[in-house]
Coordinates of C-alpha atoms in Angstrom, one line a residue:
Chain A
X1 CA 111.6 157.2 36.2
X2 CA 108.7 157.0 33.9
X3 CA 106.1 157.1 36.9
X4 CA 101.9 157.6 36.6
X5 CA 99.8 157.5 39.4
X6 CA 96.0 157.3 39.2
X7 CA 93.4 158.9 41.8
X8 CA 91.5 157.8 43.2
X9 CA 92.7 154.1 43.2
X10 CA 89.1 152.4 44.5
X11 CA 86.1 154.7 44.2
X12 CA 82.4 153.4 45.1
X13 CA 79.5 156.0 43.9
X14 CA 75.6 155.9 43.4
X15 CA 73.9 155.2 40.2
X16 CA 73.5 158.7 38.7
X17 CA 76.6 160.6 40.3
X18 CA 79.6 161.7 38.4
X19 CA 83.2 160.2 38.8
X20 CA 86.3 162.2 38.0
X21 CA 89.4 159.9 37.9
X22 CA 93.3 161.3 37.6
X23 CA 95.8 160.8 35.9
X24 CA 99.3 162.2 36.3
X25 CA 102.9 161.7 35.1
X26 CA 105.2 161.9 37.9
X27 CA 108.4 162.4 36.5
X28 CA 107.9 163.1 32.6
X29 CA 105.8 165.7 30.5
X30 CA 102.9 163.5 28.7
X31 CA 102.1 164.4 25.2
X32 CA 99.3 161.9 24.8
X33 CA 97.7 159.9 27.5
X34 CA 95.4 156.9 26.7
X35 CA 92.0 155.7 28.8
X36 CA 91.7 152.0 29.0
X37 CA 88.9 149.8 30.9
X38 CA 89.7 146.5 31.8
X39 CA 87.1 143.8 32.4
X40 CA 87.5 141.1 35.1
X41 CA 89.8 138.5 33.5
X42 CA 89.8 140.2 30.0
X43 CA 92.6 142.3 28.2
X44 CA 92.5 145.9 27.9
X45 CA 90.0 148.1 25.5
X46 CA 91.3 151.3 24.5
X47 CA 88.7 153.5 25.2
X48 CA 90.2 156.9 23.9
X49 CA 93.8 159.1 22.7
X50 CA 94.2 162.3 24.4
X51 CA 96.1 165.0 22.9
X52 CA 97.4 168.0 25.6
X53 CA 95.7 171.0 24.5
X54 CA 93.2 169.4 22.1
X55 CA 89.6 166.9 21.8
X56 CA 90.1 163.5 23.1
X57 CA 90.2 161.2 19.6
X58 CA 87.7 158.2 20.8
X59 CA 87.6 154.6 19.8
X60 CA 84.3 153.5 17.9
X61 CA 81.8 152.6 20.7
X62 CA 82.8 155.0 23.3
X63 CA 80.4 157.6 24.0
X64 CA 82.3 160.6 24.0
X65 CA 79.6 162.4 26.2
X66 CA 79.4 159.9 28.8
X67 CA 83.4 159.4 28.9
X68 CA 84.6 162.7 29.2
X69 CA 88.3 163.6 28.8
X70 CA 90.6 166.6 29.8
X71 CA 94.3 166.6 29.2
X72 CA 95.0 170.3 30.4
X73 CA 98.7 169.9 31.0
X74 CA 101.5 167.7 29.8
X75 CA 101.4 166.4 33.1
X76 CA 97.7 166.0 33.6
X77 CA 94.9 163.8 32.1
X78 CA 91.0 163.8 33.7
X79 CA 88.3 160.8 32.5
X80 CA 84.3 162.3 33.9
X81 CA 82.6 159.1 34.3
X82 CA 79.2 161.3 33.8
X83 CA 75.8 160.1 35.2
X84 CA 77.4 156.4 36.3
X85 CA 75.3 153.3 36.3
X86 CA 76.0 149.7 37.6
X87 CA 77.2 148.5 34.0
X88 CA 79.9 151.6 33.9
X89 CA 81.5 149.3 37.2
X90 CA 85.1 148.5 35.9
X91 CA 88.6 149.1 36.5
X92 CA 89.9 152.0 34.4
X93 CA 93.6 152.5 33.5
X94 CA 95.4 155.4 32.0
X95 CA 98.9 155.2 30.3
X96 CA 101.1 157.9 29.4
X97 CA 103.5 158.4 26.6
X98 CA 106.4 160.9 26.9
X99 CA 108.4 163.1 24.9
X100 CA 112.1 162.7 24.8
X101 CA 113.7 159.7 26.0
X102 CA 110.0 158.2 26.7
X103 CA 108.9 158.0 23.4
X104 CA 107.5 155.0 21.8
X105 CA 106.1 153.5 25.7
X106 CA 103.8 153.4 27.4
X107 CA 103.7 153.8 30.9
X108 CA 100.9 152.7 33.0
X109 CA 99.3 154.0 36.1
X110 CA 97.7 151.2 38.7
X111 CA 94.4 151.7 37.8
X112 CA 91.0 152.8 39.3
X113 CA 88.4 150.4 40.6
X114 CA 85.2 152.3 39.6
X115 CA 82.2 150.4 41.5
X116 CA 78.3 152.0 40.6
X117 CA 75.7 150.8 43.0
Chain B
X1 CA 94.6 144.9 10.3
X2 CA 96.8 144.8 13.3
X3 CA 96.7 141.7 16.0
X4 CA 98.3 140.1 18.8
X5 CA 97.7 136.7 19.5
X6 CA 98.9 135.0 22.6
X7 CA 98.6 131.6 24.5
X8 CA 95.3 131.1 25.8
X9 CA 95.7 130.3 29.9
X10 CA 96.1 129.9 32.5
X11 CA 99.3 128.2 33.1
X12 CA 100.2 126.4 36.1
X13 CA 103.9 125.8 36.9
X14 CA 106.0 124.2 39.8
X15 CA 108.5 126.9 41.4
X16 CA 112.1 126.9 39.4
X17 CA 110.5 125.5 35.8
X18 CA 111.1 126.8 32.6
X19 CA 108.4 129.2 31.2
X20 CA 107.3 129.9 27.4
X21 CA 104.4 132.1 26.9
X22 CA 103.9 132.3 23.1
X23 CA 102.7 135.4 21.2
X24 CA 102.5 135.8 17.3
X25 CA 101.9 139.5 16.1
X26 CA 100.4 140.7 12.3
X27 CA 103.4 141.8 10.5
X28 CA 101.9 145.1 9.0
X29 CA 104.1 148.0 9.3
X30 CA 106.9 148.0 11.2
X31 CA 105.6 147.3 15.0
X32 CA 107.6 147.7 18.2
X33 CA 106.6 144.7 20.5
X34 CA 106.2 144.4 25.0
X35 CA 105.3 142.5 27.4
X36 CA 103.5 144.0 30.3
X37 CA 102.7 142.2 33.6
X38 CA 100.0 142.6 35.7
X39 CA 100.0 142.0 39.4
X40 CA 96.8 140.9 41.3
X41 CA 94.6 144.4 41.9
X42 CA 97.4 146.3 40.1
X43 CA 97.9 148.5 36.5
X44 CA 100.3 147.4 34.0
X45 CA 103.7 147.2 34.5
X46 CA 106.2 147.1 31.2
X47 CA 108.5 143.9 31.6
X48 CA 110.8 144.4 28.3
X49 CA 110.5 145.6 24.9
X50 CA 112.0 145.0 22.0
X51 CA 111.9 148.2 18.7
X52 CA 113.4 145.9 15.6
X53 CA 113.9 142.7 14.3
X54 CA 116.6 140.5 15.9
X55 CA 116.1 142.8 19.4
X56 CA 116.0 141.1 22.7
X57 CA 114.6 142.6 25.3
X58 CA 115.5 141.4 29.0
X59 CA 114.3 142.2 32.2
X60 CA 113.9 140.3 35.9
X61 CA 115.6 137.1 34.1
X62 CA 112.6 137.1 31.5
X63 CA 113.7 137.3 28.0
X64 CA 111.7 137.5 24.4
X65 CA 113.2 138.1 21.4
X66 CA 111.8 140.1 18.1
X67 CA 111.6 137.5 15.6
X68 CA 110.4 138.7 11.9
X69 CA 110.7 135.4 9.9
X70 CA 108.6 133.6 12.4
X71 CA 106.1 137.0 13.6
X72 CA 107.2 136.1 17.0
X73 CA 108.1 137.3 20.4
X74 CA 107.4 134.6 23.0
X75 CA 108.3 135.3 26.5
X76 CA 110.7 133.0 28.1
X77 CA 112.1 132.7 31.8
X78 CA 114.8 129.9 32.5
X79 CA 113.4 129.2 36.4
X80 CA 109.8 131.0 37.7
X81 CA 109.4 131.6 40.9
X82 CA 105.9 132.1 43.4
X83 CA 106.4 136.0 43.2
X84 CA 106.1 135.5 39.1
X85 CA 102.4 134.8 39.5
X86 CA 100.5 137.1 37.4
X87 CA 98.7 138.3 34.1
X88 CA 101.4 138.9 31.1
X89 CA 100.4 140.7 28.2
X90 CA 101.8 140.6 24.9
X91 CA 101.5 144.0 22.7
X92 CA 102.4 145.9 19.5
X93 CA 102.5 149.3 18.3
X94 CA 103.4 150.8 15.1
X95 CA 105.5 153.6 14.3
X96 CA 103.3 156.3 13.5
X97 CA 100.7 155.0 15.7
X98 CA 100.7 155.2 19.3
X99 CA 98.0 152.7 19.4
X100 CA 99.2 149.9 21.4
X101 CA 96.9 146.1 20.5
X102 CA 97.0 143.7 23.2
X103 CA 96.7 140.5 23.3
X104 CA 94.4 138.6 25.5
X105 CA 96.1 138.0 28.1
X106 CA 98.0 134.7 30.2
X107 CA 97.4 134.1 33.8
X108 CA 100.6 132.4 35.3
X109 CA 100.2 130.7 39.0
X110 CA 103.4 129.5 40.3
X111 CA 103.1 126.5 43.0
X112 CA 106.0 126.2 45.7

C-alpha cells in the first residue's frame, strides 16, 4: 500500500512553455501533498504544503506564481511549472501524507525529470 | 530551529561489510525520525521509521534505533550487498508539523 505515482516521469520542453506535472495517490486519500526539487547530488528543498481544497502554503523563496499548485482531490495534486527557463531544469518530487493509518509518513512518488532547453 | 545532520559521503564498501551511516537530529519538540533511500534516477523510498525514544525501526536487514540521550538515529546494516548502492537520507518531523528536514544526504557504492 501507500503508493504515489508522478506523470510525466521525464519531460523535455522549450524555454517559455508551461509544464504541468502529476501527482496521485494510488491507494490512499491525501490530505496534504508536498512539492520538492532535488538538485543533482544535493538533498531535497521543500518547495511548498498543499492542503486539498485550499492555497498551497509556500516555503520562503518560492515564487508562488511561477510554481503553481492544485490539490483538487484527496487523491490529486498538480505543480504548473509556468513560463519554464533553462535554470527551472530539475527533478521534482511530490510526497503524500494520508489520513488514517498513513499518518505521520510520507510517501514519495519517483519523481519528474523536468529538462528546459 | 530544526536540523538533521548526517555523514558527509560518499562511502565505499566491499560486498558483505558492516555499514554505519551516522545522523544526529535537533532535539526540539518531540520529532519522529526515517531513513529514505534513493535509487539511481528514482524518488524516495521510506526504509524504516522510528515515532519515540527507544523505537527501532527495521527494514531489508537495515536497522536504526531512536536514541534521545545521544540525539541519534544512525543507520546500521550487519552485511551490504551490490543492490544496497544508493543515496540514504536521514529525516525528522515534528508532531504538529508535517514538515519533514532532511539531511544532506550519503551516497553508498558497494564493490563485489
Amino acid at each position: 500500500g501507500a503508493v504515489v505515482s508522478q506523470h510525466p516521469s521525464r519531460v523535455i520542453c522549450k524555454s517559455g512553455t508551461s509544464v504541468k506535472i502529476e501527482c496521485r495517490s494510488l491507494d490512499f486519500q491525501a490530505t496534504t501533498m508536498f512539492w520538492y526539487r532535488q538538485f543533482p547530488k544535493k538533498s531535497l528543498m521543500l518547495m511548498a504544503t498543499s492542503n486539498e481544497g485550499s492555497k498551497a502554503t509556500y516555503e520562503q523563496g518560492v515564487e508562488k506564481d511561477k510554481f503553481l499548485i492544485n490539490h483538487a482531490s484527496l487523491t490529486l495534486s498538480t505543480l504548473t511549472v509556468t513560463s519554464a527557463h533553462p535554470e527551472d531544469s530539475s527533478f521534482y518530487i511530490c510526497s503524500a501524507r494520508g489520513v488514517d493509518r498513513y499518518t505521520d509518513t510520507q510517501y514519495f512518488g519517483p519523481g519528474t525529470r523536468l529538462t528546459v532547453l | 530551529g530544526n536540523s538533521v545532520t548526517q555523514m558527509e559521503g560518499p562511502v565505499t564498501l566491499s560486498e558483505e561489510a558492516f555499514l554505519t551511516i551516522n545522523c544526529t537530529y535537533t532535539a526540539t519538540g518531540y520529532p519522529s525520525l526515517f531513513w529514505y533511500v534513493q535509487y539511481p534516477g528514482e524518488g524516495l523510498q521510506l526504509l524504516l521509521k522510528a515515532t519515540k525514544a527507544d523505537d527501532k525501526g527495521s527494514n531489508k536487514g537495515f536497522e536504526a534505533t531512536y536514541r534521545k540521550e545521544t540525539t541519534s538515529f544512525h543507520l546500521e546494516k550487519g552485511s551490504v550487498q551490490v543492490s544496497d548502492s544508493a543515496v540514504y537520507f536521514c529525516a525528522r518531523s515534528s508532531r504538529g508539523n508535517e514538515k519533514l528536514t532532511f539531511g544532506t544526504g550519503t551516497r553508498l557504492t558497494i564493490i563485489p
